């Protein structure tokens, strides 16, 4: 934070709040995606709570389930160009991870599924890039599975 400065922090946080809903709508309508978990989407089971408790936005992190399981999840991560493949969240850059093959790989399949990190799960932390660029990157990666 010190290196990037605190002056632009409100602008960065506004982009972190504005970008995820637009980005989350894309996989929600894609034929290779079976579900999206993001409280910022009107159809999400936590949407009303997000409106009540997070009036400035539901955050920058969401997950979606990709058809094709483990191999498809790994393929998406390897095919994106704009996203960085990192496990942290809250960066100004958009981040992507396939938890089943990385952060949760030491668990059994049943444990990964119970933890919400099944083979189909992709986790995104949406950064401050142009949402159209983020969506285009996801679109080209999904087209390759």
mmCIF file with all atom_site columns, C-alpha atoms in Angstrom:
data_model
loop_
_atom_site.group_PDB
_atom_site.id
_atom_site.type_symbol
_atom_site.label_atom_id
_atom_site.label_alt_id
_atom_site.label_comp_id
_atom_site.label_asym_id
_atom_site.label_entity_id
_atom_site.label_seq_id
_atom_site.pdbx_PDB_ins_code
_atom_site.Cartn_x
_atom_site.Cartn_y
_atom_site.Cartn_z
_atom_site.occupancy
_atom_site.B_iso_or_equiv
_atom_site.pdbx_formal_charge
_atom_site.auth_seq_id
_atom_site.auth_comp_id
_atom_site.auth_asym_id
_atom_site.auth_atom_id
_atom_site.pdbx_PDB_model_num
ATOM 1   C CA . UNK A 1 1   ? 0.000   0.000   0.000   1.00 0.00 ? 1   UNK A CA 1
ATOM 2   C CA . UNK A 1 2   ? 2.833   2.375   0.821   1.00 0.00 ? 2   UNK A CA 1
ATOM 3   C CA . UNK A 1 3   ? 4.469   1.746   -2.555  1.00 0.00 ? 3   UNK A CA 1
ATOM 4   C CA . UNK A 1 4   ? 1.296   2.489   -4.518  1.00 0.00 ? 4   UNK A CA 1
ATOM 5   C CA . UNK A 1 5   ? 0.265   5.373   -2.283  1.00 0.00 ? 5   UNK A CA 1
ATOM 6   C CA . UNK A 1 6   ? -2.836  5.994   -0.242  1.00 0.00 ? 6   UNK A CA 1
ATOM 7   C CA . UNK A 1 7   ? -4.100  8.879   -2.386  1.00 0.00 ? 7   UNK A CA 1
ATOM 8   C CA . UNK A 1 8   ? -5.578  6.664   -5.126  1.00 0.00 ? 8   UNK A CA 1
ATOM 9   C CA . UNK A 1 9   ? -6.966  4.135   -2.622  1.00 0.00 ? 9   UNK A CA 1
ATOM 10  C CA . UNK A 1 10  ? -10.590 5.353   -2.841  1.00 0.00 ? 10  UNK A CA 1
ATOM 11  C CA . UNK A 1 11  ? -10.436 5.173   -6.647  1.00 0.00 ? 11  UNK A CA 1
ATOM 12  C CA . UNK A 1 12  ? -8.946  1.676   -6.576  1.00 0.00 ? 12  UNK A CA 1
ATOM 13  C CA . UNK A 1 13  ? -11.562 0.490   -4.096  1.00 0.00 ? 13  UNK A CA 1
ATOM 14  C CA . UNK A 1 14  ? -14.355 1.931   -6.242  1.00 0.00 ? 14  UNK A CA 1
ATOM 15  C CA . UNK A 1 15  ? -13.063 -0.083  -9.225  1.00 0.00 ? 15  UNK A CA 1
ATOM 16  C CA . UNK A 1 16  ? -12.816 -3.169  -7.006  1.00 0.00 ? 16  UNK A CA 1
ATOM 17  C CA . UNK A 1 17  ? -16.506 -2.688  -6.187  1.00 0.00 ? 17  UNK A CA 1
ATOM 18  C CA . UNK A 1 18  ? -17.687 -1.803  -9.703  1.00 0.00 ? 18  UNK A CA 1
ATOM 19  C CA . UNK A 1 19  ? -15.888 -4.478  -11.738 1.00 0.00 ? 19  UNK A CA 1
ATOM 20  C CA . UNK A 1 20  ? -16.920 -7.801  -10.132 1.00 0.00 ? 20  UNK A CA 1
ATOM 21  C CA . UNK A 1 21  ? -20.683 -7.656  -10.841 1.00 0.00 ? 21  UNK A CA 1
ATOM 22  C CA . UNK A 1 22  ? -20.034 -7.009  -14.531 1.00 0.00 ? 22  UNK A CA 1
ATOM 23  C CA . UNK A 1 23  ? -17.427 -9.765  -14.704 1.00 0.00 ? 23  UNK A CA 1
ATOM 24  C CA . UNK A 1 24  ? -19.551 -12.284 -12.729 1.00 0.00 ? 24  UNK A CA 1
ATOM 25  C CA . UNK A 1 25  ? -22.455 -11.870 -15.153 1.00 0.00 ? 25  UNK A CA 1
ATOM 26  C CA . UNK A 1 26  ? -20.345 -13.281 -17.979 1.00 0.00 ? 26  UNK A CA 1
ATOM 27  C CA . UNK A 1 27  ? -19.740 -16.818 -16.653 1.00 0.00 ? 27  UNK A CA 1
ATOM 28  C CA . UNK A 1 28  ? -23.276 -16.881 -15.233 1.00 0.00 ? 28  UNK A CA 1
ATOM 29  C CA . UNK A 1 29  ? -24.547 -16.976 -18.808 1.00 0.00 ? 29  UNK A CA 1
ATOM 30  C CA . UNK A 1 30  ? -21.862 -19.206 -20.340 1.00 0.00 ? 30  UNK A CA 1
ATOM 31  C CA . UNK A 1 31  ? -22.692 -22.735 -21.514 1.00 0.00 ? 31  UNK A CA 1
ATOM 32  C CA . UNK A 1 32  ? -19.440 -24.193 -20.092 1.00 0.00 ? 32  UNK A CA 1
ATOM 33  C CA . UNK A 1 33  ? -20.169 -22.811 -16.605 1.00 0.00 ? 33  UNK A CA 1
ATOM 34  C CA . UNK A 1 34  ? -22.610 -24.678 -14.364 1.00 0.00 ? 34  UNK A CA 1
ATOM 35  C CA . UNK A 1 35  ? -22.877 -22.178 -11.497 1.00 0.00 ? 35  UNK A CA 1
ATOM 36  C CA . UNK A 1 36  ? -21.562 -18.866 -10.125 1.00 0.00 ? 36  UNK A CA 1
ATOM 37  C CA . UNK A 1 37  ? -21.283 -17.932 -6.442  1.00 0.00 ? 37  UNK A CA 1
ATOM 38  C CA . UNK A 1 38  ? -21.222 -14.149 -6.113  1.00 0.00 ? 38  UNK A CA 1
ATOM 39  C CA . UNK A 1 39  ? -23.460 -12.254 -3.700  1.00 0.00 ? 39  UNK A CA 1
ATOM 40  C CA . UNK A 1 40  ? -23.408 -9.264  -6.046  1.00 0.00 ? 40  UNK A CA 1
ATOM 41  C CA . UNK A 1 41  ? -25.586 -11.083 -8.593  1.00 0.00 ? 41  UNK A CA 1
ATOM 42  C CA . UNK A 1 42  ? -29.363 -10.701 -8.138  1.00 0.00 ? 42  UNK A CA 1
ATOM 43  C CA . UNK A 1 43  ? -29.990 -14.459 -8.339  1.00 0.00 ? 43  UNK A CA 1
ATOM 44  C CA . UNK A 1 44  ? -27.436 -15.372 -5.674  1.00 0.00 ? 44  UNK A CA 1
ATOM 45  C CA . UNK A 1 45  ? -28.780 -16.796 -2.408  1.00 0.00 ? 45  UNK A CA 1
ATOM 46  C CA . UNK A 1 46  ? -26.851 -14.155 -0.431  1.00 0.00 ? 46  UNK A CA 1
ATOM 47  C CA . UNK A 1 47  ? -27.749 -11.185 -2.617  1.00 0.00 ? 47  UNK A CA 1
ATOM 48  C CA . UNK A 1 48  ? -30.236 -9.623  -0.185  1.00 0.00 ? 48  UNK A CA 1
ATOM 49  C CA . UNK A 1 49  ? -27.727 -9.902  2.657   1.00 0.00 ? 49  UNK A CA 1
ATOM 50  C CA . UNK A 1 50  ? -25.053 -8.310  0.475   1.00 0.00 ? 50  UNK A CA 1
ATOM 51  C CA . UNK A 1 51  ? -27.371 -5.396  -0.299  1.00 0.00 ? 51  UNK A CA 1
ATOM 52  C CA . UNK A 1 52  ? -28.060 -4.942  3.398   1.00 0.00 ? 52  UNK A CA 1
ATOM 53  C CA . UNK A 1 53  ? -24.547 -5.352  4.801   1.00 0.00 ? 53  UNK A CA 1
ATOM 54  C CA . UNK A 1 54  ? -22.335 -4.396  1.846   1.00 0.00 ? 54  UNK A CA 1
ATOM 55  C CA . UNK A 1 55  ? -24.067 -1.395  0.241   1.00 0.00 ? 55  UNK A CA 1
ATOM 56  C CA . UNK A 1 56  ? -20.915 -0.370  -1.662  1.00 0.00 ? 56  UNK A CA 1
ATOM 57  C CA . UNK A 1 57  ? -20.461 -3.771  -3.279  1.00 0.00 ? 57  UNK A CA 1
ATOM 58  C CA . UNK A 1 58  ? -20.170 -7.462  -2.508  1.00 0.00 ? 58  UNK A CA 1
ATOM 59  C CA . UNK A 1 59  ? -16.410 -7.615  -2.898  1.00 0.00 ? 59  UNK A CA 1
ATOM 60  C CA . UNK A 1 60  ? -14.008 -8.630  -5.624  1.00 0.00 ? 60  UNK A CA 1
ATOM 61  C CA . UNK A 1 61  ? -13.858 -12.410 -5.102  1.00 0.00 ? 61  UNK A CA 1
ATOM 62  C CA . UNK A 1 62  ? -16.205 -14.993 -6.585  1.00 0.00 ? 62  UNK A CA 1
ATOM 63  C CA . UNK A 1 63  ? -16.168 -18.594 -7.709  1.00 0.00 ? 63  UNK A CA 1
ATOM 64  C CA . UNK A 1 64  ? -17.703 -20.489 -10.588 1.00 0.00 ? 64  UNK A CA 1
ATOM 65  C CA . UNK A 1 65  ? -18.008 -24.114 -11.617 1.00 0.00 ? 65  UNK A CA 1
ATOM 66  C CA . UNK A 1 66  ? -16.609 -25.102 -14.981 1.00 0.00 ? 66  UNK A CA 1
ATOM 67  C CA . UNK A 1 67  ? -17.926 -28.071 -16.957 1.00 0.00 ? 67  UNK A CA 1
ATOM 68  C CA . UNK A 1 68  ? -15.187 -30.655 -17.383 1.00 0.00 ? 68  UNK A CA 1
ATOM 69  C CA . UNK A 1 69  ? -13.900 -30.717 -13.818 1.00 0.00 ? 69  UNK A CA 1
ATOM 70  C CA . UNK A 1 70  ? -10.239 -30.847 -12.909 1.00 0.00 ? 70  UNK A CA 1
ATOM 71  C CA . UNK A 1 71  ? -8.736  -30.829 -16.407 1.00 0.00 ? 71  UNK A CA 1
ATOM 72  C CA . UNK A 1 72  ? -10.992 -27.991 -17.563 1.00 0.00 ? 72  UNK A CA 1
ATOM 73  C CA . UNK A 1 73  ? -10.162 -25.972 -14.455 1.00 0.00 ? 73  UNK A CA 1
ATOM 74  C CA . UNK A 1 74  ? -6.428  -26.354 -15.005 1.00 0.00 ? 74  UNK A CA 1
ATOM 75  C CA . UNK A 1 75  ? -6.840  -25.500 -18.692 1.00 0.00 ? 75  UNK A CA 1
ATOM 76  C CA . UNK A 1 76  ? -8.648  -22.229 -17.962 1.00 0.00 ? 76  UNK A CA 1
ATOM 77  C CA . UNK A 1 77  ? -5.922  -21.148 -15.551 1.00 0.00 ? 77  UNK A CA 1
ATOM 78  C CA . UNK A 1 78  ? -3.215  -21.972 -18.099 1.00 0.00 ? 78  UNK A CA 1
ATOM 79  C CA . UNK A 1 79  ? -5.010  -20.196 -20.960 1.00 0.00 ? 79  UNK A CA 1
ATOM 80  C CA . UNK A 1 80  ? -5.819  -16.805 -19.401 1.00 0.00 ? 80  UNK A CA 1
ATOM 81  C CA . UNK A 1 81  ? -3.458  -13.992 -20.381 1.00 0.00 ? 81  UNK A CA 1
ATOM 82  C CA . UNK A 1 82  ? -4.553  -11.004 -18.278 1.00 0.00 ? 82  UNK A CA 1
ATOM 83  C CA . UNK A 1 83  ? -5.043  -12.845 -14.986 1.00 0.00 ? 83  UNK A CA 1
ATOM 84  C CA . UNK A 1 84  ? -2.171  -13.694 -12.667 1.00 0.00 ? 84  UNK A CA 1
ATOM 85  C CA . UNK A 1 85  ? -2.159  -17.235 -11.243 1.00 0.00 ? 85  UNK A CA 1
ATOM 86  C CA . UNK A 1 86  ? -1.846  -16.426 -7.532  1.00 0.00 ? 86  UNK A CA 1
ATOM 87  C CA . UNK A 1 87  ? -3.586  -17.591 -4.360  1.00 0.00 ? 87  UNK A CA 1
ATOM 88  C CA . UNK A 1 88  ? -3.879  -14.182 -2.691  1.00 0.00 ? 88  UNK A CA 1
ATOM 89  C CA . UNK A 1 89  ? -6.805  -11.768 -3.054  1.00 0.00 ? 89  UNK A CA 1
ATOM 90  C CA . UNK A 1 90  ? -7.273  -8.000  -3.016  1.00 0.00 ? 90  UNK A CA 1
ATOM 91  C CA . UNK A 1 91  ? -4.599  -7.182  -5.581  1.00 0.00 ? 91  UNK A CA 1
ATOM 92  C CA . UNK A 1 92  ? -5.068  -4.434  -8.169  1.00 0.00 ? 92  UNK A CA 1
ATOM 93  C CA . UNK A 1 93  ? -4.493  -7.160  -10.785 1.00 0.00 ? 93  UNK A CA 1
ATOM 94  C CA . UNK A 1 94  ? -7.087  -9.796  -11.538 1.00 0.00 ? 94  UNK A CA 1
ATOM 95  C CA . UNK A 1 95  ? -6.116  -13.160 -10.072 1.00 0.00 ? 95  UNK A CA 1
ATOM 96  C CA . UNK A 1 96  ? -7.242  -16.693 -10.882 1.00 0.00 ? 96  UNK A CA 1
ATOM 97  C CA . UNK A 1 97  ? -6.744  -20.016 -9.169  1.00 0.00 ? 97  UNK A CA 1
ATOM 98  C CA . UNK A 1 98  ? -7.976  -23.589 -9.432  1.00 0.00 ? 98  UNK A CA 1
ATOM 99  C CA . UNK A 1 99  ? -8.030  -24.484 -5.698  1.00 0.00 ? 99  UNK A CA 1
ATOM 100 C CA . UNK A 1 100 ? -8.475  -28.229 -6.266  1.00 0.00 ? 100 UNK A CA 1
ATOM 101 C CA . UNK A 1 101 ? -5.080  -28.539 -7.946  1.00 0.00 ? 101 UNK A CA 1
ATOM 102 C CA . UNK A 1 102 ? -3.236  -25.942 -5.849  1.00 0.00 ? 102 UNK A CA 1
ATOM 103 C CA . UNK A 1 103 ? -4.210  -24.695 -2.386  1.00 0.00 ? 103 UNK A CA 1
ATOM 104 C CA . UNK A 1 104 ? -6.406  -27.709 -1.555  1.00 0.00 ? 104 UNK A CA 1
ATOM 105 C CA . UNK A 1 105 ? -4.540  -30.425 -3.467  1.00 0.00 ? 105 UNK A CA 1
ATOM 106 C CA . UNK A 1 106 ? -3.328  -32.154 -0.287  1.00 0.00 ? 106 UNK A CA 1
ATOM 107 C CA . UNK A 1 107 ? -6.940  -32.947 0.688   1.00 0.00 ? 107 UNK A CA 1
ATOM 108 C CA . UNK A 1 108 ? -8.941  -35.944 -0.481  1.00 0.00 ? 108 UNK A CA 1
ATOM 109 C CA . UNK A 1 109 ? -11.571 -35.367 -3.151  1.00 0.00 ? 109 UNK A CA 1
ATOM 110 C CA . UNK A 1 110 ? -14.351 -35.570 -0.554  1.00 0.00 ? 110 UNK A CA 1
ATOM 111 C CA . UNK A 1 111 ? -12.558 -33.042 1.661   1.00 0.00 ? 111 UNK A CA 1
ATOM 112 C CA . UNK A 1 112 ? -12.018 -30.664 -1.275  1.00 0.00 ? 112 UNK A CA 1
ATOM 113 C CA . UNK A 1 113 ? -15.689 -30.836 -2.201  1.00 0.00 ? 113 UNK A CA 1
ATOM 114 C CA . UNK A 1 114 ? -16.737 -30.275 1.434   1.00 0.00 ? 114 UNK A CA 1
ATOM 115 C CA . UNK A 1 115 ? -14.420 -27.248 1.580   1.00 0.00 ? 115 UNK A CA 1
ATOM 116 C CA . UNK A 1 116 ? -15.957 -25.741 -1.567  1.00 0.00 ? 116 UNK A CA 1
ATOM 117 C CA . UNK A 1 117 ? -12.857 -26.504 -3.624  1.00 0.00 ? 117 UNK A CA 1
ATOM 118 C CA . UNK A 1 118 ? -14.125 -29.300 -5.834  1.00 0.00 ? 118 UNK A CA 1
ATOM 119 C CA . UNK A 1 119 ? -12.567 -30.124 -9.214  1.00 0.00 ? 119 UNK A CA 1
ATOM 120 C CA . UNK A 1 120 ? -14.898 -27.734 -11.055 1.00 0.00 ? 120 UNK A CA 1
ATOM 121 C CA . UNK A 1 121 ? -14.195 -24.634 -8.911  1.00 0.00 ? 121 UNK A CA 1
ATOM 122 C CA . UNK A 1 122 ? -12.407 -21.593 -10.303 1.00 0.00 ? 122 UNK A CA 1
ATOM 123 C CA . UNK A 1 123 ? -11.796 -18.651 -7.962  1.00 0.00 ? 123 UNK A CA 1
ATOM 124 C CA . UNK A 1 124 ? -11.363 -15.145 -9.304  1.00 0.00 ? 124 UNK A CA 1
ATOM 125 C CA . UNK A 1 125 ? -10.264 -12.012 -7.521  1.00 0.00 ? 125 UNK A CA 1
ATOM 126 C CA . UNK A 1 126 ? -11.272 -9.233  -9.896  1.00 0.00 ? 126 UNK A CA 1
ATOM 127 C CA . UNK A 1 127 ? -8.819  -6.370  -10.218 1.00 0.00 ? 127 UNK A CA 1
ATOM 128 C CA . UNK A 1 128 ? -9.129  -2.837  -11.507 1.00 0.00 ? 128 UNK A CA 1
ATOM 129 C CA . UNK A 1 129 ? -8.526  -3.536  -15.195 1.00 0.00 ? 129 UNK A CA 1
ATOM 130 C CA . UNK A 1 130 ? -11.212 -2.696  -17.741 1.00 0.00 ? 130 UNK A CA 1
ATOM 131 C CA . UNK A 1 131 ? -14.044 -5.230  -17.205 1.00 0.00 ? 131 UNK A CA 1
ATOM 132 C CA . UNK A 1 132 ? -14.310 -5.768  -20.973 1.00 0.00 ? 132 UNK A CA 1
ATOM 133 C CA . UNK A 1 133 ? -10.674 -6.932  -21.033 1.00 0.00 ? 133 UNK A CA 1
ATOM 134 C CA . UNK A 1 134 ? -11.240 -9.270  -18.076 1.00 0.00 ? 134 UNK A CA 1
ATOM 135 C CA . UNK A 1 135 ? -14.329 -10.769 -19.721 1.00 0.00 ? 135 UNK A CA 1
ATOM 136 C CA . UNK A 1 136 ? -12.562 -11.150 -23.082 1.00 0.00 ? 136 UNK A CA 1
ATOM 137 C CA . UNK A 1 137 ? -9.758  -13.055 -21.379 1.00 0.00 ? 137 UNK A CA 1
ATOM 138 C CA . UNK A 1 138 ? -12.193 -15.405 -19.638 1.00 0.00 ? 138 UNK A CA 1
ATOM 139 C CA . UNK A 1 139 ? -14.100 -15.877 -22.886 1.00 0.00 ? 139 UNK A CA 1
ATOM 140 C CA . UNK A 1 140 ? -11.042 -16.907 -24.889 1.00 0.00 ? 140 UNK A CA 1
ATOM 141 C CA . UNK A 1 141 ? -9.925  -19.299 -22.106 1.00 0.00 ? 141 UNK A CA 1
ATOM 142 C CA . UNK A 1 142 ? -13.359 -20.926 -21.827 1.00 0.00 ? 142 UNK A CA 1
ATOM 143 C CA . UNK A 1 143 ? -13.427 -21.364 -25.616 1.00 0.00 ? 143 UNK A CA 1
ATOM 144 C CA . UNK A 1 144 ? -10.356 -23.612 -25.337 1.00 0.00 ? 144 UNK A CA 1
ATOM 145 C CA . UNK A 1 145 ? -11.935 -26.237 -23.080 1.00 0.00 ? 145 UNK A CA 1
#
